[in-house]
Amino acid sequence: LVSFHTYNRTSPKSATNNIKKEKKMELFTLVCGIKPQEGLYAGFECSFEMNITHGYPFHPPSVNCRTLGIYHPNINPSTGEVALALLSKNWSPVLTLRTVVLGLVLLFVEPNLDPVYILNASCALAFQNDPKEFVNTVRENMSDCLKETSTENVNVNVNVN
């Protein structure tokens, strides 16, 4: 399940209070809630912010995880930085925001353990060397994140199965 909430430069000030300070070159910001239906993170909703600039579609959007503290090899738990191959060397102007969302969903089903895309080294090592401990830590983390995260109202729900 993927939910979207968009903010553009003409949105009311109250709507933009919930997002990071806008950069001058952004066209709009898309907030996307991803709730995987399968895998280890099934049922856990994680919020992402996609900033689309004037360079889009020739340049990828910047993507950050708004659910800080998440335990995932490809997400920095402190900053929310996301390492997704299609947002860097694999980006092409034919890719769409839908492709980015599907890439984020795939990260929760199958984390990318290529060293270039690891942003949480201890998490990646646990995933590779101690799967049982990794599973336990993910479950504890999901519980902690759910306590700290409030659910946002969204405009559109899209099922991506």
Backbone as a ProteinNet text record, in pm:
[ID]
protein_1_A
[PRIMARY]
LVSFHTYNRTSPKSATNNIKKEKKMELFTLVCGIKPQEGLYAGFECSFEMNITHGYPFHPPSVNCRTLGIYHPNINPSTGEVALALLSKNWSPVLTLRTVVLGLVLLFVEPNLDPVYILNASCALAFQNDPKEFVNTVRENMSDCLKETSTENVNVNVNVN
[TERTIARY]
85.1	0	89.3	64.2	142	45.5	74.4	-10.8	70.9	6.8	76.1	15	99.7	54	149.6	97.8	186.2	175.5	286.1	292.3	357.7	299.6	368.9	399.4	464	507.6	389.9	269.8	154.8	68.5	115	39.7	28.5	-76.3	-87.4	32.2	67.2	183.8	171.2	51.9	35.1	72.1	51.4	85.3	235.8	308.1	453.4	523.1	452.7	516	557.6	494.3	523.6	640.1	698.4	808.9	932.4	1046.5	1170.6	1166.5	1249.5	1256	1280.3	1198.7	1209.7	1334.5	1393.9	1506.7	1452.2	1525.6	1476.9	1451.5	1518.9	1506.4	1396.7	1327.6	1225.9	1098.5	1042.3	911.5	802.7	815.6	721	780.5	717.3	757.2	642.9	675.8	578.4	612.2	516.1	534.5	461.7	533.5	484	494.2	384.9	386.1	387.7	485.6	496.7	473.2	383.1	349.2	357.3	474.7	491.1	387.3	341.9	242.5	308.7	440	510.3	651.3	717.7	855.9	865.9	986.9	1016.4	950.6	935.4	879.1	727.8	664	521	439.4	349.9	260.8	317.2	445.3	509.3	502.9	442.6	434.6	550.5	618.8	734.7	708.9	740.7	713.4	840.3	826.2	937.6	899.6	999.2	981.3	1062.3	994	1061.1	1055.3	1172.6	1180.5	1210.6	1118.8	1131.4	1178.1	1288.8	1348.7	1319.6	1364.1	1347	1424	1522.8	1600.4	1529.6	1419.6	1344	1275.4	1277.9	1315.4	1460.2	1538.7	1677.2	1765.4	1721	1789.1	1688.2	1733.1	1638.6	1591.2	1475.9	1433.5	1524.7	1534	1605	1501.9	1541.4	1449.6	1509.3	1428.1	1467.5	1357	1399	1303.7	1268.6	1140.5	1094	1075.7	1075.4	1063.5	1204.7	1254.2	1391.7	1405.2	1523.6	1551.7	1523.8	1478.2	1445.1	1571.5	1559.1	1670.7	1666.7	1746.2	1750	1888.7	1947.7	2082.9	2097.8	1990	1999.1	1941	1913.5	1858.8	1940.6	1988.7	2063.4	1962.8	1974.8	1874.6	1874.4	1983.9	1992.9	1942	1976.6	1944.1	1826.8	1795.4	1689.9	1737.8	1867.1	1921	1890	1851.3	1816.1	1913.7	1967.4	2056.2	1980	1942.1	1865.5	1936.5	1976	2056.9	1994.3	1863.8	1803.2	1803.1	1836	1845.5	1985.2	2076.2	2212.5	2255.3	2345.4	2403.3	2303	2194	2096.5	1981.3	1987.4	1877.6	1872.7	1751.9	1728.6	1603.3	1595.8	1476.5	1347.1	1356.9	1235.2	1175.4	1252.3	1199.9	1102.8	1004.2	899.9	901.2	818.6	805.1	747.5	663.3	609.1	723.6	820.9	936.7	1014.3	1029	1099.6	1024.8	894	813.1	827.7	821.2	836.9	976.5	1078.1	1213.4	1220.8	1149.8	1146.2	1076.9	966.6	896.2	990.1	1063	1155.7	1265.8	1310.4	1412.6	1366.7	1237.2	1185.6	1168.4	1150.6	1138.3	1276.6	1369.1	1504.2	1606.7	1663.9	1764.9	1883.6	1945.1	2059	2187	2259.9	2381	2508.4	2495.2	2612.1	2673.7	2803.5	2867	2845.9	2827.1	2805.3	2675.2	2576.9	2443.8	2413.9	2512.7	2491	2512.2	2410.4	2416.5	2412.5	2385.6	2384.3	2465.8	2597	2689.3	2658.6	2627.7	2600.1	2473.5	2377.2	2254	2283.7	2364.6	2400.1	2477.9	2570	2645.9	2553.6	2460	2364.8	2279.5	2237.8	2157.8	2233.9	2364.1	2445.8	2491.1	2531.5	2597.6	2509.4	2404.4	2319.2	2172.9	2115.8	1978.5	1875.7	1892.5	1797.3	1800.5	1920.3	1934.1	1880.9	1905.2	1855.1	1702.6	1637.6	1490.7	1440.3	1502.3	1460.7	1475.9	1587.8	1611.9	1512.5	1482.6	1383.7	1248.5	1207.3	1076.2	1071.4	1179.6	1185	1181.8	1257.9	1265.5	1131.2	1062	930.8	835.3	840.5	754.7	787	917.2	959.6	919.6	939.9	905.8	755.7	676.1	531	484.5	552.1	516.4	546.3	653.1	698.8	637.6	581.6	533.9	383.8	341.3	197.7	154.9	32.2	-19.2	-67.1	-31.8	-72.5	-196.8	-277.5	-385.9	-325.3	-378.7	-323.8	-433.1	-392.5	-487.2	-529.2	-433.3	-457.3	-395.3	-462.7	-404.7	-390.9	-274.4	-247.7	-196.5	-255.2	-211.6	-112.3	11	113	148.9	73.1	100.5	166.1
-117.2	0	123	214.5	337.3	453.8	550.9	668.7	792.2	890.4	1009.8	1135.6	1235.7	1369.1	1465.7	1551.5	1642.7	1783.7	1854	1994.3	2066.3	2174.3	2251.6	2389.1	2470.8	2600.8	2692	2662.1	2746.6	2687.2	2579.1	2518.6	2617.1	2603.9	2690	2669.6	2773.5	2768.8	2654.8	2628	2521.7	2385.6	2364	2235.8	2218.2	2324	2311.3	2306.4	2332.3	2324	2181.5	2082	1943.2	1887.7	1963.9	1914.6	1998.8	1947.3	2021.2	2150	2244.5	2371.8	2348.4	2408.5	2388.3	2453.6	2386.3	2443	2529	2630.2	2723.6	2660	2552	2491.8	2386	2356.1	2252.1	2298.5	2209.6	2233.9	2197.2	2076.3	2034.3	1920.9	1894.1	1786.8	1687.8	1561	1453.5	1374.1	1360.2	1277	1146.4	1038.7	906.7	813.7	752.7	652.6	514.4	433.1	298.4	198	103.8	-0.5	-135	-201	-327.9	-431.4	-511.2	-615.1	-749.6	-759.7	-885.8	-856.8	-960.6	-947.2	-908.4	-888.1	-859.4	-730.8	-631.8	-502.4	-494.9	-608.2	-611.6	-544.1	-455.8	-387.7	-261.5	-235.6	-117.3	-3.2	108.8	222.9	317.6	349.5	437.1	555	673.6	794	843.1	875.5	927.3	1061.3	1144	1275.1	1278.2	1306.2	1318	1463.5	1523	1661.1	1660.2	1712.5	1714.3	1853.5	1857.4	1984.5	2015.7	2134.1	2175	2083.4	2009.8	1919.7	1789.1	1760.2	1637.5	1645.3	1543.9	1404.9	1371.7	1471.3	1443.4	1418.8	1465	1440.3	1376.4	1280.5	1212.1	1303.9	1271.7	1346.1	1309.5	1397.5	1359.1	1294.2	1189.1	1111.9	1098.1	1127.5	1110	1036.6	953.7	884.8	977.9	1004.8	1092.1	1015.7	882.3	799.2	774.4	866.6	856.3	741.3	684.1	575.5	438	430.2	300	215.7	88.5	-6.2	-74.7	-23.4	-75.3	-48.2	-145.2	-125.6	-7.7	30	133.3	267.3	282.6	408.4	452.3	575.8	631	662	596.3	615.9	756.5	829.9	963.9	1072.2	1060.9	1168.1	1136.1	1007.5	968.2	952.3	970.4	953.7	812.7	802.5	674.7	645.1	522.9	480.4	383.2	430.7	353	366.3	254.1	255.1	339.1	332.2	405.8	556.7	602.5	746.4	800.8	714	761	715.1	619.7	581.1	515.6	461.8	394.8	485.7	614.6	705	728.5	736.1	765.4	851.4	943.1	1027.4	949.8	824.1	746	692.9	699.6	654.5	757.5	711.1	798.7	796.2	879.8	878.5	745.4	686.7	553.7	452.4	462.6	374	393.7	517.4	546.8	482.8	497.3	439.1	286.7	226.4	80.8	38.7	119.8	93.5	98.2	193.7	203.5	81.5	39.6	-80.4	-200.8	-213	-324.7	-324.4	-206.1	-199.5	-269.9	-263.6	-327.7	-477.5	-521.8	-664.5	-727	-654.5	-706.8	-593.9	-572.7	-467.1	-489.7	-379.9	-384.7	-389.2	-500	-516	-482.9	-420.2	-368.3	-261.4	-271.4	-176.1	-28.4	2	140.2	196.1	109.9	153.9	128.4	86.1	62	191.9	233	354.2	323.4	199.3	155.5	26	39.7	-73.7	-183.6	-147	-249.2	-327.4	-261	-326.5	-424	-381.2	-467.2	-590.2	-571.1	-684.8	-783.7	-732.2	-819.9	-895.9	-828.2	-891.5	-1007.7	-987.8	-1090.4	-1200.1	-1163.1	-1257.7	-1316.6	-1247.1	-1294.8	-1262	-1334.5	-1304.7	-1305.6	-1395.9	-1402.4	-1273.1	-1225	-1099.4	-981.8	-985.4	-880.6	-874.7	-989	-995.6	-940.7	-980.8	-931.9	-780.5	-728.1	-583.5	-507.6	-559.7	-494.4	-488.1	-597.3	-600.5	-502.5	-497.4	-400.7	-258.4	-234.7	-102.5	-59.4	-151.4	-117.8	-77.8	-148.2	-116.6	22.2	52	183.4	295.2	273.8	376.5	401.9	296.6	314	399.4	388.7	468.7	616.5	644.5	781.7	851	774.5	831.3	853.8	972.3	998.3	977.1	931.8	907.4	1039.1	1064.2	1185.6	1159.7	1261.5	1252.2	1255	1175	1168.1	1190.1	1229.2	1257.6	1132.8	1045.3	934.7	808.8	695.1	566.3	486.2	427.9	349	214.3	107.2	-27.2	-72.8	-102.5	-148.1	-292.4	-382.3	-525.5	-582.8
0	0	0	-90.4	-100.4	-92.7	-7.6	3.3	-30.2	-91.9	-136.5	-77	-58.1	-20	-88.5	-173.3	-245.1	-189	-197.1	-160.2	-276.5	-321.5	-424.2	-367.7	-446.6	-396.3	-361.7	-408.6	-378	-266.7	-203	-93.1	22.6	102	219.4	312.1	382.6	471.5	572	621.2	719.7	662.5	534.2	473	465.8	443.6	429.7	564.5	673.5	804.9	838.4	774.5	804.3	724.6	636.7	556.2	582.6	541.1	559.7	479.3	517	446.9	297.9	214.1	69.8	14	-82.6	-153.1	-266.3	-306.5	-407	-542.4	-574.6	-706.4	-714.7	-607.2	-608.8	-677.1	-759.3	-817.1	-717.2	-659.8	-556.9	-475.3	-363.6	-274.5	-266.4	-279.4	-268.9	-143.9	-53.7	64.5	37.9	54.5	18.3	137.7	175	280.9	218.6	255.8	200.6	311.9	285.5	381.9	309	316.8	245.1	287.9	191.8	218.3	247.2	219.8	242.6	291	335.2	379.7	526.3	569.1	709.2	759.3	671.6	710.1	682.7	654.3	622.8	732.8	691.3	783.5	845.6	824.6	881.5	780.4	816.4	725.5	750.8	644.7	649.7	556.4	598.7	520.9	451.4	322.8	242.6	182.4	162.1	100.5	-29	-139.4	-268.7	-312.4	-332.6	-378.3	-527.2	-604.1	-748.7	-790.1	-863.4	-902.7	-1048.9	-1092.3	-1231.7	-1326.8	-1277.6	-1361.2	-1393.6	-1323.9	-1347.2	-1483.7	-1565.3	-1541.8	-1577.5	-1615.2	-1652.2	-1530.2	-1414.5	-1287.5	-1192.6	-1112.7	-1023.3	-911.3	-853.6	-735	-618.5	-519.7	-397.8	-306.1	-240.5	-156.3	-17.2	83.1	222.9	296.4	391.9	477.4	592.4	609.9	717.6	848.4	840.8	959.7	1010.7	1092.3	1141.5	1240.9	1244.5	1337.5	1281.1	1157	1098.7	1082.9	1111.8	1104	968.8	875.6	739	680.8	609.2	555.5	459.2	390.1	286.8	328.1	458	509.3	629.8	626	739.1	849.8	966.1	1071.6	1131.8	1119.6	1177.4	1084.7	956	861.5	769.7	755.1	663.5	520	496	360.5	310.9	183.1	122.5	9.3	7.7	-101	-189.7	-305	-401.9	-536.1	-595.2	-717.7	-828.4	-843.5	-955	-934	-812.8	-788.4	-814.9	-853.8	-881.7	-1019.6	-1026.7	-1155.8	-1250.2	-1199.3	-1285	-1327.4	-1295.9	-1330.9	-1481.2	-1532.8	-1674.3	-1683.5	-1780.1	-1793	-1821	-1861.8	-1885.4	-1755.4	-1645.3	-1516.9	-1461.2	-1387.7	-1334.2	-1181.6	-1122.1	-976.6	-930.5	-1011.6	-979.7	-969.1	-1059.1	-1055.5	-925.9	-882.9	-757.9	-641	-638.4	-531.2	-531.1	-648.5	-656.4	-610.3	-640.1	-592.1	-440.5	-379.9	-233.4	-173.3	-235.7	-187.8	-194.8	-305.5	-323	-217.4	-174.5	-69	58.8	86.6	207.7	190	67.2	39.7	29.3	-34.7	-56.9	-46.5	72.4	87.7	-6.9	-50.9	-141.8	-58.7	-66.9	13.3	-63.2	-178	-248.8	-158.4	-128.2	-35.3	-70.4	-197.8	-240.5	-182.7	-158.3	-115.9	31.4	108.4	250.9	328.4	401.9	483.2	633.4	667.1	806	811.2	833.6	824.5	926.2	1049.3	1150.6	1115.1	1058.4	1014.2	899.5	804.5	691	738	833.4	885.9	957.5	1035.6	1103.5	1001.7	896	790.8	728.3	703.3	638.6	734.2	855.9	945.4	1054.8	1093.3	1202.4	1171.3	1075.1	1031.8	1145.5	1242.8	1353.4	1435.2	1465.7	1539.9	1457.3	1326.9	1238.1	1245.9	1235.4	1241.7	1374.2	1484.1	1616.8	1627.3	1577.7	1584.9	1497.5	1378.8	1292.1	1361.4	1421.2	1489.3	1606.8	1684.3	1795	1742.1	1636.9	1576.9	1520.2	1452.5	1396.3	1507.5	1617.4	1731.2	1786.8	1801.2	1851.6	1756.1	1625.8	1526.7	1523.6	1539.1	1537.7	1654.8	1767.8	1885.4	1862.6	1785.6	1767	1646.4	1551.1	1425.1	1430.9	1389.2	1378.5	1234.6	1215.8	1081.8	1022.3	896.1	826.8	743.3	720.9	625.3	487.2	396.7	262.7	159.9	39.9	-66.7	-143.6	-172.4	-263.1	-206.6	-218.2	-183.9	-311.9	-332.6	-452.2	-407.2	-455.6	-421.8	-526.4	-487.7	-582.7	-551.8	-606.7	-587.8	-709.3
[MASK]
+++++++++++++++++++++++++++++++++++++++++++++++++++++++++++++++++++++++++++++++++++++++++++++++++++++++++++++++++++++++++++++++++++++++++++++++++++++++++++++++++

